[in-house]
Short mmCIF file of C-alpha atoms in Angstrom, two decimals:
data_model
loop_
_atom_site.label_atom_id
_atom_site.label_comp_id
_atom_site.label_asym_id
_atom_site.label_seq_id
_atom_site.Cartn_x
_atom_site.Cartn_y
_atom_site.Cartn_z
CA UNK H 1 115.03 291.99 267.28
CA UNK H 2 115.55 291.21 263.77
CA UNK H 3 118.16 291.77 260.91
CA UNK H 4 118.04 291.33 257.05
CA UNK H 5 120.68 290.17 254.65
CA UNK H 6 119.22 289.65 251.14
CA UNK H 7 116.65 287.27 251.43
CA UNK H 8 117.74 286.01 254.66
CA UNK H 9 116.13 287.00 257.93
CA UNK H 10 117.49 286.85 261.59
CA UNK H 11 115.00 286.93 264.48
CA UNK H 12 115.48 286.64 268.27
CA UNK H 13 112.26 287.44 270.18
CA UNK H 14 111.61 288.42 273.72
CA UNK H 15 108.69 286.85 274.84
CA UNK H 16 108.10 286.42 278.64
CA UNK H 17 104.45 285.45 278.46
CA UNK H 18 103.77 281.91 280.01
CA UNK H 19 102.08 280.93 276.60
CA UNK H 20 103.00 283.14 273.92
CA UNK H 21 101.68 282.68 270.71
CA UNK H 22 104.16 282.74 268.01
CA UNK H 23 103.52 285.34 265.29
CA UNK H 24 102.83 282.84 262.11
CA UNK H 25 99.84 281.48 264.40
CA UNK H 26 97.88 284.63 263.90
CA UNK H 27 98.87 285.42 260.50
CA UNK H 28 98.35 281.74 259.10
CA UNK H 29 95.12 281.25 260.73
CA UNK H 30 93.40 284.61 261.45
CA UNK H 31 91.55 286.35 258.70
CA UNK H 32 91.61 290.13 258.58
CA UNK H 33 88.28 291.99 259.23
CA UNK H 34 86.32 294.80 257.70
CA UNK H 35 85.39 297.83 259.55
CA UNK H 36 81.70 296.42 260.00
CA UNK H 37 82.97 293.11 261.47
CA UNK H 38 82.73 290.80 258.29
CA UNK H 39 85.61 288.97 257.01
CA UNK H 40 87.79 290.53 254.45
CA UNK H 41 88.72 288.06 251.83
CA UNK H 42 91.62 289.86 250.47
CA UNK H 43 93.29 289.14 253.64
CA UNK H 44 92.21 285.83 254.50
CA UNK H 45 95.60 283.85 254.79
CA UNK H 46 97.08 286.73 252.61
CA UNK H 47 100.49 285.06 252.99
CA UNK H 48 99.56 281.76 251.93
CA UNK H 49 100.89 280.31 254.91
CA UNK H 50 98.45 277.61 255.05
CA UNK H 51 98.45 275.17 258.09
CA UNK H 52 101.49 275.17 260.42
CA UNK H 53 103.67 272.20 259.67
CA UNK H 54 103.62 269.74 262.21
CA UNK H 55 107.39 270.05 262.82
CA UNK H 56 107.09 273.61 263.41
CA UNK H 57 106.64 274.36 267.39
CA UNK H 58 104.23 277.45 268.03
CA UNK H 59 103.44 277.01 271.66
CA UNK H 60 105.80 276.54 274.90
CA UNK H 61 105.75 272.87 275.89
CA UNK H 62 105.48 272.24 279.49
CA UNK H 63 105.84 269.12 281.73
CA UNK H 64 103.18 267.62 283.95
CA UNK H 65 104.72 269.59 286.91
CA UNK H 66 104.17 272.97 284.81
CA UNK H 67 107.85 273.16 284.31
CA UNK H 68 109.08 274.82 281.03
CA UNK H 69 110.57 272.18 278.77
CA UNK H 70 110.65 273.69 275.51
CA UNK H 71 110.19 277.43 274.35
CA UNK H 72 108.62 278.62 271.11
CA UNK H 73 111.09 279.25 268.18
CA UNK H 74 113.42 282.08 268.27
CA UNK H 75 112.91 283.18 271.80
CA UNK H 76 115.79 281.47 273.69
CA UNK H 77 118.22 281.65 270.66
CA UNK H 78 118.00 283.42 267.29
CA UNK H 79 116.21 281.68 264.07
CA UNK H 80 117.45 282.02 260.50
CA UNK H 81 115.03 282.12 257.50
CA UNK H 82 115.18 282.39 253.98
CA UNK H 83 112.05 284.65 253.66
CA UNK H 84 111.94 284.31 249.71
CA UNK H 85 111.36 280.42 249.87
CA UNK H 86 109.68 280.39 253.07
CA UNK H 87 108.00 283.98 253.65
CA UNK H 88 105.92 282.39 256.76
CA UNK H 89 109.09 281.47 258.39
CA UNK H 90 108.25 278.11 259.53
CA UNK H 91 111.78 276.53 258.78
CA UNK H 92 114.68 277.66 260.82
CA UNK H 93 117.94 277.39 259.08
CA UNK H 94 120.09 278.49 262.20
CA UNK H 95 121.24 274.92 263.03
CA UNK H 96 122.13 273.72 259.56
CA UNK H 97 126.05 273.80 259.12
CA UNK H 98 125.77 275.27 255.50
CA UNK H 99 124.50 278.45 256.98
CA UNK H 100 127.08 278.62 259.90
CA UNK H 101 129.08 281.49 258.44
CA UNK H 102 125.81 283.47 257.39
CA UNK H 103 124.36 283.16 260.66
CA UNK H 104 127.42 284.04 262.74
CA UNK H 105 127.63 287.36 260.32
CA UNK H 106 123.80 288.34 260.93
CA UNK H 107 124.02 287.37 264.52
CA UNK H 108 126.91 289.47 265.37
CA UNK H 109 125.34 292.48 263.31
CA UNK H 110 122.21 292.16 265.49
CA UNK H 111 124.32 292.17 268.55
CA UNK H 112 126.70 295.32 267.19
CA UNK H 113 123.52 297.04 266.89
CA UNK H 114 122.22 295.88 270.35
CA UNK H 115 125.58 297.07 271.74
CA UNK H 116 125.50 300.65 270.54
CA UNK H 117 121.80 301.38 270.99
CA UNK H 118 120.72 304.32 273.03
CA UNK H 119 118.17 304.47 275.86
CA UNK H 120 115.18 302.55 274.68
CA UNK H 121 111.72 304.84 274.11
CA UNK H 122 109.97 302.13 276.17
CA UNK H 123 112.31 303.21 279.37
CA UNK H 124 111.39 306.92 278.98
CA UNK H 125 107.41 306.69 278.34
CA UNK H 126 106.98 303.22 280.08
CA UNK H 127 103.44 303.64 281.71
CA UNK H 128 103.32 307.29 280.75
CA UNK H 129 100.40 308.75 278.81
CA UNK H 130 100.80 312.37 277.39
CA UNK H 131 97.67 314.15 278.15
CA UNK H 132 98.14 316.24 275.15
CA UNK H 133 97.46 313.36 272.77
CA UNK H 134 93.76 312.93 273.67
CA UNK H 135 91.94 314.06 270.92
CA UNK H 136 89.67 315.93 273.50
CA UNK H 137 92.35 318.38 274.30
CA UNK H 138 92.29 319.24 270.54
CA UNK H 139 89.76 322.02 269.14
CA UNK H 140 87.85 319.61 266.76
CA UNK H 141 88.29 316.52 268.64
CA UNK H 142 90.60 314.94 266.04
CA UNK H 143 94.01 313.63 266.30
CA UNK H 144 96.79 315.83 264.95
CA UNK H 145 100.21 316.24 265.69
CA UNK H 146 100.59 317.65 269.36
CA UNK H 147 104.38 317.47 270.14
CA UNK H 148 105.57 320.97 270.77
CA UNK H 149 109.08 322.17 269.21
CA UNK H 150 111.78 320.86 271.35
CA UNK H 151 113.49 323.93 273.50
CA UNK H 152 116.67 322.66 275.24
CA UNK H 153 116.79 325.68 277.36
CA UNK H 154 113.35 325.33 279.03
CA UNK H 155 112.50 323.35 282.38
CA UNK H 156 110.49 320.67 280.58
CA UNK H 157 112.40 317.05 280.32
CA UNK H 158 111.87 315.97 276.80
CA UNK H 159 113.20 312.63 275.51
CA UNK H 160 115.97 314.69 273.71
CA UNK H 161 117.30 315.74 277.23
CA UNK H 162 117.09 312.24 278.67
CA UNK H 163 119.07 310.90 275.53
CA UNK H 164 121.79 313.78 276.27
CA UNK H 165 121.97 312.75 279.87
CA UNK H 166 122.30 309.03 278.97
CA UNK H 167 125.36 309.83 276.65
CA UNK H 168 126.84 311.93 279.11
CA UNK H 169 127.00 308.78 281.58
CA UNK H 170 127.36 306.14 278.97
CA UNK H 171 129.31 307.74 276.22
CA UNK H 172 127.67 305.76 273.72
CA UNK H 173 128.12 306.68 269.97
CA UNK H 174 125.41 305.82 267.40
CA UNK H 175 127.94 304.04 265.10
CA UNK H 176 127.64 300.49 264.46
CA UNK H 177 131.37 300.21 263.49
CA UNK H 178 132.50 300.90 267.03
CA UNK H 179 131.30 297.80 268.32
CA UNK H 180 133.56 294.88 268.75
CA UNK H 181 130.71 292.64 267.56
CA UNK H 182 130.79 294.53 264.12
CA UNK H 183 134.28 293.52 263.35
CA UNK H 184 133.61 289.76 264.35
CA UNK H 185 130.24 290.01 261.82
CA UNK H 186 132.76 291.41 258.87
CA UNK H 187 134.96 288.51 259.52
CA UNK H 188 131.95 285.70 259.14
CA UNK H 189 130.53 287.79 256.29
CA UNK H 190 133.72 287.39 254.23
CA UNK H 191 133.71 283.66 254.80
CA UNK H 192 130.24 283.62 253.88
CA UNK H 193 130.87 285.41 250.42
CA UNK H 194 133.86 282.90 249.96
CA UNK H 195 131.71 280.07 250.63
CA UNK H 196 129.02 281.37 247.91
CA UNK H 197 132.01 282.08 245.46
CA UNK H 198 133.37 278.36 245.96
CA UNK H 199 129.92 276.91 245.32
CA UNK H 200 129.36 278.97 242.13
CA UNK H 201 132.80 278.14 241.09
CA UNK H 202 131.94 274.20 241.73
CA UNK H 203 128.75 274.86 239.77
CA UNK H 204 130.45 276.34 236.85
CA UNK H 205 133.03 273.53 236.76
CA UNK H 206 130.52 270.99 236.78
CA UNK H 207 128.61 272.57 233.75
CA UNK H 208 131.81 272.69 231.81
CA UNK H 209 132.59 269.13 232.34
CA UNK H 210 128.94 268.06 231.19
CA UNK H 211 129.37 270.23 228.23
CA UNK H 212 132.68 268.45 227.31
CA UNK H 213 131.34 265.08 227.68
CA UNK H 214 128.13 266.11 225.72
CA UNK H 215 130.26 267.13 222.90
CA UNK H 216 132.80 264.21 223.16
CA UNK H 217 129.80 261.99 222.57
CA UNK H 218 128.07 264.10 220.00
CA UNK H 219 125.18 264.68 222.18
CA UNK H 220 125.46 268.43 223.06
CA UNK H 221 125.23 271.62 221.55
CA UNK H 222 127.64 273.25 223.45
CA UNK H 223 125.06 275.46 225.59
CA UNK H 224 125.58 275.64 229.32
CA UNK H 225 123.45 277.36 232.37
CA UNK H 226 125.94 279.03 235.06
CA UNK H 227 124.98 278.62 238.62
CA UNK H 228 123.73 281.65 240.82
CA UNK H 229 125.48 280.86 243.90
CA UNK H 230 122.48 280.41 245.85
CA UNK H 231 122.64 277.77 248.85
#
């Protein structure tokens, strides 16, 4: 799953393949193609990712015995990215001490949503194919909406019926504020905001101090630039 907060993005993948390809391998190296098979130059490295940096792991690492020794990023634990400065998500910030509060907030929010999620669609539809979705079953052979109107009183078991039964058993309410993770997340969020405010205050104090020095030395015009609180 993933959780966004401003320019930051927390990602936690669930890739169980033996040799998975991390997503930026595809987007940074594979071009898009036109319907005739030719390359679409407008979408060739359209994120401007460029080559994957050497420090960025993009494959599982195994020893000579075939034992997994290091997983691809964000698989064993979440990654944190600044998607404004790093849109290709190469630089994981999760282990940096200055982002500890931000990481704690976003991680607990992700867990809060996971905690209150209802039965997944995949669990209901896994390996099931709705025959009515076949265009050949439609009059003109084109795809169009085919799902019938829901009727709670008929014998057909719809997804809505599964959801109702799931709630009767688990009593889960679709309100993230009911999760214990949510309260923990808010504590981290408050600490992160205080951290940002303190950094902004320190920047402003430094600007004021420099202005005073410049004025005292006759070198300044009194103009200064405030910080923006960005870590």
